Amino acid sequence: MPISSRLSSPAASRHTFSWLILIGANVVWATSYVAAKYALSDMSLPLMLSLRMCLSGLVLLPFLLAKRGALHLTRRDIPQYCCSP
């Protein structure tokens, strides 16, 4: 099979998209250390950690809402996930 036909297939497009997401995640992960260094010079550690947790919660909330039916969570399960050591 020629290379041009392999690159235009939907599987190749999905493969390329997966690589781009992986590279993007690495870039975000690497820049977080630089951002944390500058943030710590302007704010306290507990405040920065609280902001990071709030931001990550807001980023992940749409995924939770989209998949909430598949998780089969009840109200009784929530304290176990929120307050576990």
mmCIF file of C-alpha atoms in Angstrom:
data_model
loop_
_atom_site.group_PDB
_atom_site.id
_atom_site.type_symbol
_atom_site.label_atom_id
_atom_site.label_comp_id
_atom_site.label_asym_id
_atom_site.label_seq_id
_atom_site.Cartn_x
_atom_site.Cartn_y
_atom_site.Cartn_z
ATOM 1 C CA MET A 1 0.000 0.000 0.000
ATOM 2 C CA PRO A 2 1.482 3.385 -0.943
ATOM 3 C CA ILE A 3 2.285 5.840 1.814
ATOM 4 C CA SER A 4 -0.095 8.498 0.483
ATOM 5 C CA SER A 5 -3.103 6.209 0.860
ATOM 6 C CA ARG A 6 -2.077 5.215 4.402
ATOM 7 C CA LEU A 7 -1.750 8.855 5.487
ATOM 8 C CA SER A 8 -5.165 9.821 4.175
ATOM 9 C CA SER A 9 -7.042 7.029 5.950
ATOM 10 C CA PRO A 10 -9.219 7.831 8.986
ATOM 11 C CA ALA A 11 -6.990 5.649 11.198
ATOM 12 C CA ALA A 12 -3.938 7.705 10.238
ATOM 13 C CA SER A 13 -5.827 10.908 10.990
ATOM 14 C CA ARG A 14 -6.820 9.578 14.413
ATOM 15 C CA HIS A 15 -3.227 8.457 15.022
ATOM 16 C CA THR A 16 -1.902 11.924 14.150
ATOM 17 C CA PHE A 17 -4.493 13.581 16.390
ATOM 18 C CA SER A 18 -3.470 11.300 19.275
ATOM 19 C CA TRP A 19 0.166 12.294 18.849
ATOM 20 C CA LEU A 20 -0.748 15.987 18.791
ATOM 21 C CA ILE A 21 -2.710 15.620 22.028
ATOM 22 C CA LEU A 22 0.197 13.773 23.637
ATOM 23 C CA ILE A 23 2.672 16.475 22.597
ATOM 24 C CA GLY A 24 0.292 19.186 23.819
ATOM 25 C CA ALA A 25 -0.075 17.488 27.200
ATOM 26 C CA ASN A 26 3.721 17.323 27.545
ATOM 27 C CA VAL A 27 4.064 21.006 26.731
ATOM 28 C CA VAL A 28 1.420 21.957 29.298
ATOM 29 C CA TRP A 29 3.037 19.682 31.898
ATOM 30 C CA ALA A 30 6.487 21.194 31.281
ATOM 31 C CA THR A 31 5.297 24.807 31.427
ATOM 32 C CA SER A 32 3.469 24.219 34.695
ATOM 33 C CA TYR A 33 6.792 24.134 36.562
ATOM 34 C CA VAL A 34 7.811 27.518 35.173
ATOM 35 C CA ALA A 35 4.377 28.967 35.937
ATOM 36 C CA ALA A 36 4.518 27.587 39.497
ATOM 37 C CA LYS A 37 7.903 29.209 40.083
ATOM 38 C CA TYR A 38 6.589 32.627 39.090
ATOM 39 C CA ALA A 39 3.302 32.148 40.935
ATOM 40 C CA LEU A 40 5.076 31.291 44.177
ATOM 41 C CA SER A 41 6.949 34.581 44.063
ATOM 42 C CA ASP A 42 3.617 36.476 44.210
ATOM 43 C CA MET A 43 1.370 34.288 46.392
ATOM 44 C CA SER A 44 1.511 31.842 49.251
ATOM 45 C CA LEU A 45 1.796 28.102 48.750
ATOM 46 C CA PRO A 46 -1.653 27.212 50.164
ATOM 47 C CA LEU A 47 -3.322 29.794 47.932
ATOM 48 C CA MET A 48 -1.530 28.521 44.838
ATOM 49 C CA LEU A 49 -2.422 24.906 45.632
ATOM 50 C CA SER A 50 -6.057 25.863 46.181
ATOM 51 C CA LEU A 51 -6.175 27.678 42.853
ATOM 52 C CA ARG A 52 -4.588 24.701 41.069
ATOM 53 C CA MET A 53 -7.143 22.307 42.545
ATOM 54 C CA CYS A 54 -10.047 24.592 41.640
ATOM 55 C CA LEU A 55 -8.809 25.040 38.074
ATOM 56 C CA SER A 56 -8.263 21.322 37.553
ATOM 57 C CA GLY A 57 -11.713 20.629 38.997
ATOM 58 C CA LEU A 58 -13.275 23.080 36.558
ATOM 59 C CA VAL A 59 -11.387 21.534 33.643
ATOM 60 C CA LEU A 60 -12.441 17.993 34.593
ATOM 61 C CA LEU A 61 -16.064 18.813 35.492
ATOM 62 C CA PRO A 62 -17.378 18.631 31.883
ATOM 63 C CA PHE A 63 -15.883 15.141 31.512
ATOM 64 C CA LEU A 64 -17.554 14.031 34.732
ATOM 65 C CA LEU A 65 -20.901 15.431 33.618
ATOM 66 C CA ALA A 66 -20.590 13.765 30.219
ATOM 67 C CA LYS A 67 -19.782 10.340 31.695
ATOM 68 C CA ARG A 68 -21.863 10.470 34.880
ATOM 69 C CA GLY A 69 -24.310 7.819 33.628
ATOM 70 C CA ALA A 70 -21.540 5.298 33.035
ATOM 71 C CA LEU A 71 -20.070 5.824 36.521
ATOM 72 C CA HIS A 72 -23.192 4.646 38.425
ATOM 73 C CA LEU A 73 -22.504 6.970 41.364
ATOM 74 C CA THR A 74 -25.053 7.473 44.112
ATOM 75 C CA ARG A 75 -25.194 10.242 46.695
ATOM 76 C CA ARG A 76 -23.929 7.756 49.282
ATOM 77 C CA ASP A 77 -20.726 7.220 47.255
ATOM 78 C CA ILE A 78 -19.732 10.881 47.000
ATOM 79 C CA PRO A 79 -18.309 11.361 50.545
ATOM 80 C CA GLN A 80 -16.054 8.354 50.009
ATOM 81 C CA TYR A 81 -14.444 9.996 46.986
ATOM 82 C CA CYS A 82 -14.280 13.525 48.416
ATOM 83 C CA CYS A 83 -13.093 12.771 51.934
ATOM 84 C CA SER A 84 -10.934 9.674 51.545
ATOM 85 C CA PRO A 85 -7.400 9.958 53.007
#
